[in-house]
Amino acid sequence: MKRIIIAITAVAFASAAFAQQAIFQRPNVKSPVINADGTVTFSIFAPEAKDVSVTCDFNEISWQTKKLTRQDNGVWTYTTPTPLTPELYSYSMNIDGVRVVDPAYSYVNRDVSTLSSIFIISNKNDDKGHYYSVNNVPHGNVSKVWFYSPTLGTNRRMTVYTPAGYDKGKRYPVLYLLHGHGGDENAWSDLGRTVQIMDNLIAEGKAVPMIVVMPNGNPTCDAAPGEWHEGLYTPNGDAFRNRGAKATFPESFMDIVNFIDNNYKTIRKREARAVTGLSMGGGHTLSISRLYPTTFAYFGLQSAANSIKPDFRRGFTFENAMADETFNKEMKALFDSNPKLYWIAIGNQDFLYQNNVELRKFLDAKKYKYEYFENDGGHLWRNWRIYLTMFAQRLFK
C-alpha cells in the first residue's frame, strides 16, 4: 500500500512539475495589451518565422488582416494606428500561413469549428464593452439541461439562464433565444455574452429579471459537438443534415416551452413569453410566430434567414409570400392577435439584407405593425450582441 501511495505521489508531483515547467517555457510576451491611449498592441514570439499577421474584426463590416513587425528579440508586434472603440473583439494570429490563437493569451471562443482569441474594450459604464464584461453585480446561474423532445423522439440539451434571486420564490417571464446555422446551445452564452448582458441589464434596472432559454436548434443534433453520444466530430453547420428528422425545429418548439413551464418558475402567459433569434434562428422565429401566434407576445428577428416554410433554407420573396395561402393565413392570425412587439433588426452590409427587405415589403403591403432597426455592419456576432441588448430592454414591461 505504501508503495502504491508513493507511486501516485510521484506521478502527481511530476505532473505539477510539468505544469510549472510550462510556465517558464512561455516567453515573456504580453498580448494583447490595451494601451493608455486606447490603441491595442498584439505580440507573438516567433524567432524563426518569415511572415506574421493578425486578423481581427477591427470594424463592424469585415475582418481585417494586419502585418506584424519583427523585433530584434524574435518578438513580432503590431499596434493599431487609432484607439479601438468599446466592443468585444475576436482575432487570430497567422505564422507563415498557419492560423493559430494567440499563444500568449488564454481567452478563446469557438464559433462552429473556428477558435479565436477574444478581448474586450470598455471605457465607461454604459458602453458595449461594459455590458459584455463580468462586472461586480448580482449574478444569475447557467445550467446545461437535458430534456426529452416527444416530437423529435430524442433527448436534447439546452442552456438555461436564471436571474439572480431566482430561488426566492417568485415566477419569471421567459425569453427564448435561438442561434444561427452552425451554432448550438452554447453559441449565445459563449459568443453572444448573454449571461453578462443579462446580469448587467438586470442589475441596472434596464431589463426585467427573466429566464433565458438557449436551445439547440439543430433537430438532428442532440447537443453541441463533443457533448453528446456522436463523440468528438468536427463541428460543421451541416452535420447530420442528411440523417433526417421527424420534424423541423419550429414544429418541435413547444416541447421546449412545455419542459420549461413544467420545471421552472415561469409565468405561464403569452405576455410573459418572448422569442428571438439570429440568422437561421431568426428564420425559426418567423416560423414560430406563425405556428404559435398566441403563445408568445414578443418576437425579434435578427439578421433573419426568413423562409415561407419552416425549413429556413427555402428562402423568401415578396411574390412568393403574397401567393402562399397558408403563409398569409398564418400571418393574419398572428397580427390579428396583436403581439406586443414584432421587431426586425439587421446590418446594412448583411448578406441577408434583401431577404429582410422582402419581408418588410410584405408586412407593409398588409399594413401589419412592426418595428425596424438598421445599423452598420454585416452578418457578425458584434451586431447580434447589440440586438440582444436592445431587445431584452423592451420585454415584459
Tab-separated table of C-alpha atoms in Angstrom:
chain	number	residue	atom	x	y	z
A	1	MET	CA	0.000	0.000	0.000
A	2	LYS	CA	2.805	2.437	0.868
A	3	ARG	CA	4.497	1.652	-2.450
A	4	ILE	CA	1.280	2.494	-4.348
A	5	ILE	CA	0.846	5.732	-2.429
A	6	ILE	CA	4.451	6.688	-3.135
A	7	ALA	CA	3.967	5.950	-6.842
A	8	ILE	CA	0.799	8.047	-7.056
A	9	THR	CA	2.515	10.882	-5.202
A	10	ALA	CA	5.439	10.727	-7.604
A	11	VAL	CA	3.118	10.927	-10.632
A	12	ALA	CA	1.220	13.852	-9.127
A	13	PHE	CA	4.484	15.639	-8.341
A	14	ALA	CA	5.752	15.054	-11.876
A	15	SER	CA	2.512	16.426	-13.351
A	16	ALA	CA	2.712	19.520	-11.166
A	17	ALA	CA	6.348	19.980	-12.094
A	18	PHE	CA	5.468	19.724	-15.780
A	19	ALA	CA	2.760	22.364	-15.360
A	20	GLN	CA	5.193	24.630	-13.563
A	21	GLN	CA	7.777	23.999	-16.268
A	22	ALA	CA	5.258	25.099	-18.906
A	23	ILE	CA	5.020	28.475	-17.176
A	24	PHE	CA	8.738	29.045	-17.619
A	25	GLN	CA	8.684	27.787	-21.205
A	26	ARG	CA	6.376	30.609	-22.286
A	27	PRO	CA	8.363	33.656	-23.474
A	28	ASN	CA	7.848	36.860	-21.547
A	29	VAL	CA	5.338	38.258	-24.040
A	30	LYS	CA	2.094	40.025	-23.163
A	31	SER	CA	-0.612	40.114	-25.804
A	32	PRO	CA	-2.909	41.809	-26.426
A	33	VAL	CA	-2.029	44.960	-24.483
A	34	ILE	CA	-4.598	47.743	-24.256
A	35	ASN	CA	-2.509	50.883	-24.148
A	36	ALA	CA	-3.286	54.061	-22.210
A	37	ASP	CA	-4.257	55.889	-25.407
A	38	GLY	CA	-6.780	53.189	-26.383
A	39	THR	CA	-4.668	51.549	-29.057
A	40	VAL	CA	-4.000	47.820	-28.814
A	41	THR	CA	-0.688	46.025	-29.295
A	42	PHE	CA	-0.508	42.395	-30.442
A	43	SER	CA	2.726	40.452	-29.882
A	44	ILE	CA	3.969	36.939	-30.529
A	45	PHE	CA	7.351	35.229	-30.050
A	46	ALA	CA	8.260	33.556	-33.332
A	47	PRO	CA	12.020	33.993	-33.955
A	48	GLU	CA	12.130	31.603	-36.932
A	49	ALA	CA	9.043	32.946	-38.697
A	50	LYS	CA	9.218	34.723	-42.027
A	51	ASP	CA	5.765	36.327	-42.033
A	52	VAL	CA	3.375	37.028	-39.146
A	53	SER	CA	-0.010	38.771	-39.210
A	54	VAL	CA	-3.083	39.306	-37.051
A	55	THR	CA	-6.648	39.003	-38.330
A	56	CYS	CA	-9.304	40.798	-36.263
A	57	ASP	CA	-12.818	42.215	-36.569
A	58	PHE	CA	-11.440	45.727	-36.122
A	59	ASN	CA	-14.616	47.227	-37.590
A	60	GLU	CA	-18.277	46.266	-37.923
A	61	ILE	CA	-18.086	45.442	-41.624
A	62	SER	CA	-15.470	42.724	-42.042
A	63	TRP	CA	-12.342	41.051	-40.731
A	64	GLN	CA	-9.035	42.795	-41.451
A	65	THR	CA	-5.502	41.387	-41.602
A	66	LYS	CA	-2.502	43.422	-40.447
A	67	LYS	CA	1.209	42.581	-40.715
A	68	LEU	CA	3.335	42.333	-37.566
A	69	THR	CA	6.903	43.676	-37.461
A	70	ARG	CA	9.798	41.551	-36.197
A	71	GLN	CA	11.856	42.940	-33.320
A	72	ASP	CA	15.487	42.008	-32.607
A	73	ASN	CA	14.471	39.621	-29.795
A	74	GLY	CA	12.309	37.491	-32.108
A	75	VAL	CA	9.048	39.049	-30.926
A	76	TRP	CA	6.690	40.285	-33.650
A	77	THR	CA	4.369	43.230	-32.861
A	78	TYR	CA	1.553	45.299	-34.330
A	79	THR	CA	-0.150	48.315	-32.724
A	80	THR	CA	-3.421	49.673	-34.061
A	81	PRO	CA	-2.955	53.175	-35.511
A	82	THR	CA	-6.022	54.528	-33.683
A	83	PRO	CA	-7.863	53.630	-30.462
A	84	LEU	CA	-10.370	50.797	-30.690
A	85	THR	CA	-13.953	51.600	-29.793
A	86	PRO	CA	-15.690	49.758	-26.910
A	87	GLU	CA	-16.520	46.247	-28.111
A	88	LEU	CA	-15.705	42.556	-27.787
A	89	TYR	CA	-13.087	41.721	-30.418
A	90	SER	CA	-12.126	38.360	-31.902
A	91	TYR	CA	-8.757	37.725	-33.518
A	92	SER	CA	-6.217	35.119	-34.563
A	93	MET	CA	-2.521	35.053	-35.499
A	94	ASN	CA	-1.035	33.719	-38.719
A	95	ILE	CA	2.523	32.415	-38.710
A	96	ASP	CA	3.893	31.590	-42.157
A	97	GLY	CA	0.437	30.597	-43.384
A	98	VAL	CA	-0.657	28.734	-40.245
A	99	ARG	CA	-3.622	30.171	-38.333
A	100	VAL	CA	-3.275	29.992	-34.522
A	101	VAL	CA	-4.890	31.534	-31.475
A	102	ASP	CA	-2.671	33.925	-29.557
A	103	PRO	CA	-0.254	31.660	-27.566
A	104	ALA	CA	0.365	34.444	-25.033
A	105	TYR	CA	-3.327	34.748	-24.182
A	106	SER	CA	-5.804	32.424	-22.503
A	107	TYR	CA	-9.249	33.585	-23.624
A	108	VAL	CA	-10.806	31.945	-26.676
A	109	ASN	CA	-14.232	31.266	-28.168
A	110	ARG	CA	-15.396	28.579	-30.586
A	111	ASP	CA	-17.617	29.600	-33.493
A	112	VAL	CA	-18.665	26.381	-35.279
A	113	SER	CA	-15.200	24.867	-35.942
A	114	THR	CA	-13.095	28.019	-35.567
A	115	LEU	CA	-11.267	29.044	-32.399
A	116	SER	CA	-10.489	32.738	-31.930
A	117	SER	CA	-8.882	34.746	-29.156
A	118	ILE	CA	-11.095	37.457	-27.643
A	119	PHE	CA	-10.637	40.671	-25.676
A	120	ILE	CA	-12.936	43.464	-24.516
A	121	ILE	CA	-12.540	47.240	-24.701
A	122	SER	CA	-14.660	49.297	-22.285
A	123	ASN	CA	-14.258	52.979	-21.395
A	124	LYS	CA	-17.348	53.706	-19.310
A	125	ASN	CA	-20.291	52.052	-17.593
A	126	ASP	CA	-22.774	52.323	-20.444
A	127	ASP	CA	-20.760	51.260	-23.483
A	128	LYS	CA	-20.920	47.922	-25.278
A	129	GLY	CA	-17.767	46.581	-23.668
A	130	HIS	CA	-19.250	47.234	-20.238
A	131	TYR	CA	-22.333	45.130	-20.950
A	132	TYR	CA	-20.215	42.292	-22.362
A	133	SER	CA	-17.949	42.217	-19.286
A	134	VAL	CA	-18.324	40.401	-15.976
A	135	ASN	CA	-18.978	43.249	-13.535
A	136	ASN	CA	-19.429	43.376	-9.783
A	137	VAL	CA	-23.200	42.871	-9.852
A	138	PRO	CA	-25.541	40.078	-8.668
A	139	HIS	CA	-25.021	37.107	-10.974
A	140	GLY	CA	-27.532	34.672	-12.405
A	141	ASN	CA	-26.861	30.956	-12.817
A	142	VAL	CA	-26.366	28.967	-16.001
A	143	SER	CA	-27.312	25.307	-16.416
A	144	LYS	CA	-26.860	22.799	-19.228
A	145	VAL	CA	-30.193	20.986	-19.167
A	146	TRP	CA	-31.182	17.721	-20.844
A	147	PHE	CA	-34.820	17.121	-21.741
A	148	TYR	CA	-36.834	14.704	-23.884
A	149	SER	CA	-38.467	16.007	-27.062
A	150	PRO	CA	-41.510	13.833	-27.887
A	151	THR	CA	-41.844	15.459	-31.310
A	152	LEU	CA	-38.266	14.634	-32.335
A	153	GLY	CA	-38.048	11.426	-30.299
A	154	THR	CA	-34.654	12.283	-28.778
A	155	ASN	CA	-33.059	13.555	-25.609
A	156	ARG	CA	-31.776	17.067	-26.238
A	157	ARG	CA	-29.794	19.724	-24.406
A	158	MET	CA	-30.279	23.436	-23.871
A	159	THR	CA	-28.654	26.227	-21.882
A	160	VAL	CA	-30.833	27.943	-19.282
A	161	TYR	CA	-30.037	31.234	-17.540
A	162	THR	CA	-31.885	32.029	-14.321
A	163	PRO	CA	-31.506	35.560	-12.908
A	164	ALA	CA	-30.040	36.472	-9.538
A	165	GLY	CA	-32.651	35.856	-6.842
A	166	TYR	CA	-34.409	33.134	-8.829
A	167	ASP	CA	-34.517	30.872	-5.748
A	168	LYS	CA	-36.537	33.360	-3.695
A	169	GLY	CA	-39.936	32.136	-4.807
A	170	LYS	CA	-41.452	34.442	-7.441
A	171	ARG	CA	-42.251	33.457	-11.023
A	172	TYR	CA	-40.462	34.877	-14.052
A	173	PRO	CA	-41.098	35.636	-17.712
A	174	VAL	CA	-39.079	33.697	-20.289
A	175	LEU	CA	-37.024	34.770	-23.290
A	176	TYR	CA	-36.278	32.001	-25.816
A	177	LEU	CA	-33.024	32.849	-27.613
A	178	LEU	CA	-32.188	30.981	-30.838
A	179	HIS	CA	-28.796	30.533	-32.536
A	180	GLY	CA	-27.853	30.566	-36.216
A	181	HIS	CA	-26.725	27.977	-38.762
A	182	GLY	CA	-23.714	26.080	-37.436
A	183	GLY	CA	-24.392	27.135	-33.858
A	184	ASP	CA	-25.658	25.142	-30.895
A	185	GLU	CA	-26.884	25.617	-27.337
A	186	ASN	CA	-23.501	27.104	-26.346
A	187	ALA	CA	-23.425	29.818	-29.021
A	188	TRP	CA	-25.423	32.571	-27.338
A	189	SER	CA	-23.939	32.044	-23.876
A	190	ASP	CA	-20.344	31.978	-25.184
A	191	LEU	CA	-20.181	34.112	-28.335
A	192	GLY	CA	-23.239	36.208	-27.560
A	193	ARG	CA	-22.250	37.076	-23.959
A	194	THR	CA	-25.872	36.542	-22.954
A	195	VAL	CA	-25.082	35.894	-19.293
A	196	GLN	CA	-23.037	39.072	-18.919
A	197	ILE	CA	-25.547	41.181	-20.857
A	198	MET	CA	-28.492	39.958	-18.787
A	199	ASP	CA	-26.674	40.260	-15.445
A	200	ASN	CA	-25.690	43.855	-16.216
A	201	LEU	CA	-29.027	44.984	-17.674
A	202	ILE	CA	-30.999	43.475	-14.792
A	203	ALA	CA	-28.637	44.895	-12.149
A	204	GLU	CA	-29.027	48.388	-13.644
A	205	GLY	CA	-32.816	48.086	-13.826
A	206	LYS	CA	-32.781	48.291	-17.626
A	207	ALA	CA	-34.252	44.819	-18.094
A	208	VAL	CA	-36.852	42.879	-16.153
A	209	PRO	CA	-35.441	39.792	-14.379
A	210	MET	CA	-36.178	36.887	-16.690
A	211	ILE	CA	-35.284	33.309	-17.514
A	212	VAL	CA	-33.381	32.962	-20.797
A	213	VAL	CA	-33.584	29.633	-22.641
A	214	MET	CA	-30.980	28.896	-25.334
A	215	PRO	CA	-31.914	25.606	-27.039
A	216	ASN	CA	-30.114	23.592	-29.697
A	217	GLY	CA	-31.861	24.447	-32.958
A	218	ASN	CA	-30.485	21.514	-34.983
A	219	PRO	CA	-33.185	18.806	-34.977
A	220	THR	CA	-30.698	16.068	-35.947
A	221	CYS	CA	-28.118	17.036	-33.284
A	222	ASP	CA	-28.955	16.474	-29.632
A	223	ALA	CA	-26.301	18.829	-28.248
A	224	ALA	CA	-23.135	20.752	-29.041
A	225	PRO	CA	-20.314	18.875	-30.834
A	226	GLY	CA	-18.433	16.590	-28.480
A	227	GLU	CA	-21.132	16.838	-25.809
A	228	TRP	CA	-23.460	14.026	-26.906
A	229	HIS	CA	-23.125	10.416	-27.993
A	230	GLU	CA	-21.855	11.150	-31.513
A	231	GLY	CA	-18.472	11.999	-29.994
A	232	LEU	CA	-15.720	14.407	-30.968
A	233	TYR	CA	-16.641	15.031	-34.589
A	234	THR	CA	-15.504	18.169	-36.396
A	235	PRO	CA	-18.106	20.902	-35.813
A	236	ASN	CA	-19.948	21.601	-39.027
A	237	GLY	CA	-23.049	23.619	-39.761
A	238	ASP	CA	-24.288	20.797	-41.989
A	239	ALA	CA	-23.552	17.969	-39.548
A	240	PHE	CA	-26.116	15.169	-39.844
A	241	ARG	CA	-28.318	17.204	-42.214
A	242	ASN	CA	-28.867	14.127	-44.371
A	243	ARG	CA	-29.883	11.985	-41.416
A	244	GLY	CA	-33.414	13.341	-41.484
A	245	ALA	CA	-35.534	14.464	-38.537
A	246	LYS	CA	-39.076	13.609	-37.519
A	247	ALA	CA	-39.960	17.302	-37.590
A	248	THR	CA	-38.412	20.724	-38.079
A	249	PHE	CA	-37.126	22.689	-35.101
A	250	PRO	CA	-40.068	25.149	-35.142
A	251	GLU	CA	-42.523	22.231	-35.265
A	252	SER	CA	-40.877	20.749	-32.147
A	253	PHE	CA	-40.561	24.054	-30.311
A	254	MET	CA	-43.452	23.586	-27.908
A	255	ASP	CA	-41.613	20.594	-26.406
A	256	ILE	CA	-39.091	23.136	-25.088
A	257	VAL	CA	-41.746	25.560	-23.847
A	258	ASN	CA	-43.659	22.778	-22.071
A	259	PHE	CA	-40.499	21.471	-20.395
A	260	ILE	CA	-39.538	24.935	-19.160
A	261	ASP	CA	-43.049	25.618	-17.839
A	262	ASN	CA	-43.119	22.244	-16.058
A	263	ASN	CA	-39.658	22.545	-14.493
A	264	TYR	CA	-39.055	26.248	-13.851
A	265	LYS	CA	-40.892	29.009	-12.029
A	266	THR	CA	-42.389	30.628	-15.107
A	267	ILE	CA	-45.320	32.957	-15.668
A	268	ARG	CA	-47.408	30.782	-17.974
A	269	LYS	CA	-48.993	33.524	-20.021
A	270	ARG	CA	-48.461	34.851	-23.509
A	271	GLU	CA	-47.489	38.263	-22.141
A	272	ALA	CA	-44.576	36.644	-20.293
A	273	ARG	CA	-43.032	34.833	-23.277
A	274	ALA	CA	-40.681	36.192	-25.939
A	275	VAL	CA	-38.669	34.562	-28.717
A	276	THR	CA	-35.820	35.950	-30.802
A	277	GLY	CA	-33.037	34.500	-32.898
A	278	LEU	CA	-30.210	35.321	-35.269
A	279	SER	CA	-29.891	34.225	-38.906
A	280	MET	CA	-31.310	30.674	-39.004
A	281	GLY	CA	-32.740	31.383	-35.545
A	282	GLY	CA	-34.397	34.496	-36.938
A	283	GLY	CA	-35.997	32.346	-39.610
A	284	HIS	CA	-37.070	29.944	-36.886
A	285	THR	CA	-38.584	32.894	-35.013
A	286	LEU	CA	-40.639	33.827	-38.082
A	287	SER	CA	-41.916	30.241	-38.307
A	288	ILE	CA	-42.634	30.041	-34.576
A	289	SER	CA	-44.581	33.298	-34.733
A	290	ARG	CA	-46.817	31.747	-37.393
A	291	LEU	CA	-47.196	28.288	-35.863
A	292	TYR	CA	-47.942	29.531	-32.321
A	293	PRO	CA	-49.279	33.075	-32.770
A	294	THR	CA	-50.848	33.403	-29.331
A	295	THR	CA	-48.169	31.602	-27.293
A	296	PHE	CA	-45.648	34.476	-27.401
A	297	ALA	CA	-46.185	38.235	-27.161
A	298	TYR	CA	-42.743	39.412	-28.303
A	299	PHE	CA	-40.851	38.410	-31.458
A	300	GLY	CA	-37.392	39.506	-32.579
A	301	LEU	CA	-35.890	38.691	-35.972
A	302	GLN	CA	-32.137	39.365	-36.015
A	303	SER	CA	-30.410	39.196	-39.429
A	304	ALA	CA	-33.094	36.639	-40.131
A	305	ALA	CA	-32.897	33.915	-42.775
A	306	ASN	CA	-36.612	34.262	-43.479
A	307	SER	CA	-38.473	31.464	-45.208
A	308	ILE	CA	-42.025	30.711	-46.324
A	309	LYS	CA	-41.706	27.172	-44.961
A	310	PRO	CA	-40.385	26.046	-41.543
A	311	ASP	CA	-37.140	24.923	-43.230
A	312	PHE	CA	-35.039	28.104	-43.145
A	313	ARG	CA	-33.188	27.182	-46.365
A	314	ARG	CA	-36.262	27.721	-48.574
A	315	GLY	CA	-35.733	31.474	-48.973
A	316	PHE	CA	-38.222	34.360	-49.041
A	317	THR	CA	-39.575	36.727	-51.692
A	318	PHE	CA	-42.432	39.203	-51.612
A	319	GLU	CA	-44.135	37.495	-54.559
A	320	ASN	CA	-43.956	34.019	-53.005
A	321	ALA	CA	-45.222	35.346	-49.679
A	322	MET	CA	-48.201	37.073	-51.290
A	323	ALA	CA	-49.075	33.942	-53.283
A	324	ASP	CA	-48.821	31.420	-50.428
A	325	GLU	CA	-52.287	30.950	-48.897
A	326	THR	CA	-51.060	29.152	-45.784
A	327	PHE	CA	-48.431	31.790	-45.071
A	328	ASN	CA	-50.994	34.589	-45.475
A	329	LYS	CA	-53.499	32.853	-43.223
A	330	GLU	CA	-50.881	32.298	-40.510
A	331	MET	CA	-49.550	35.859	-40.663
A	332	LYS	CA	-53.081	37.281	-40.496
A	333	ALA	CA	-53.849	35.186	-37.407
A	334	LEU	CA	-50.627	36.406	-35.822
A	335	PHE	CA	-51.161	40.121	-36.360
A	336	ASP	CA	-54.884	39.912	-35.620
A	337	SER	CA	-53.813	38.684	-32.168
A	338	ASN	CA	-51.918	41.972	-31.573
A	339	PRO	CA	-48.458	40.854	-30.430
A	340	LYS	CA	-46.829	43.415	-28.153
A	341	LEU	CA	-43.695	43.640	-30.307
A	342	TYR	CA	-42.659	42.362	-33.729
A	343	TRP	CA	-39.084	43.605	-34.163
A	344	ILE	CA	-36.736	43.253	-37.132
A	345	ALA	CA	-33.036	44.183	-36.913
A	346	ILE	CA	-30.256	43.836	-39.485
A	347	GLY	CA	-26.975	45.423	-40.578
A	348	ASN	CA	-26.865	47.301	-43.869
A	349	GLN	CA	-23.970	45.131	-45.108
A	350	ASP	CA	-25.607	41.821	-44.153
A	351	PHE	CA	-25.872	39.264	-46.981
A	352	LEU	CA	-29.464	38.620	-45.833
A	353	TYR	CA	-30.394	42.291	-46.150
A	354	GLN	CA	-32.541	41.828	-49.273
A	355	ASN	CA	-34.291	38.849	-47.692
A	356	ASN	CA	-35.434	41.179	-44.916
A	357	VAL	CA	-36.399	43.912	-47.372
A	358	GLU	CA	-38.758	41.364	-48.964
A	359	LEU	CA	-40.323	40.508	-45.600
A	360	ARG	CA	-40.831	44.156	-44.705
A	361	LYS	CA	-42.360	44.771	-48.123
A	362	PHE	CA	-44.897	42.037	-47.361
A	363	LEU	CA	-45.649	43.411	-43.877
A	364	ASP	CA	-46.072	46.920	-45.284
A	365	ALA	CA	-48.406	45.697	-48.029
A	366	LYS	CA	-50.578	44.029	-45.389
A	367	LYS	CA	-50.299	47.037	-43.045
A	368	TYR	CA	-49.021	44.783	-40.244
A	369	LYS	CA	-47.442	46.685	-37.366
A	370	TYR	CA	-43.742	46.029	-36.729
A	371	GLU	CA	-40.616	47.920	-35.667
A	372	TYR	CA	-37.391	48.039	-37.644
A	373	PHE	CA	-33.797	48.735	-36.630
A	374	GLU	CA	-30.944	49.017	-39.109
A	375	ASN	CA	-27.302	49.699	-38.283
A	376	ASP	CA	-23.915	49.444	-39.943
A	377	GLY	CA	-22.248	46.104	-40.338
A	378	GLY	CA	-22.659	42.624	-41.651
A	379	HIS	CA	-23.577	39.128	-40.514
A	380	LEU	CA	-21.487	39.294	-37.330
A	381	TRP	CA	-21.755	38.500	-33.635
A	382	ARG	CA	-20.905	42.080	-32.778
A	383	ASN	CA	-24.286	43.073	-34.279
A	384	TRP	CA	-26.238	40.260	-32.626
A	385	ARG	CA	-24.909	41.229	-29.200
A	386	ILE	CA	-26.207	44.746	-29.858
A	387	TYR	CA	-29.601	43.398	-30.906
A	388	LEU	CA	-29.920	41.220	-27.801
A	389	THR	CA	-29.018	44.180	-25.565
A	390	MET	CA	-31.709	46.282	-27.261
A	391	PHE	CA	-34.407	43.603	-27.425
A	392	ALA	CA	-34.049	42.493	-23.799
A	393	GLN	CA	-34.780	46.031	-22.614
A	394	ARG	CA	-38.122	46.051	-24.485
A	395	LEU	CA	-39.574	42.944	-22.869
A	396	PHE	CA	-42.251	42.330	-20.239
A	397	LYS	CA	-42.837	45.973	-19.311
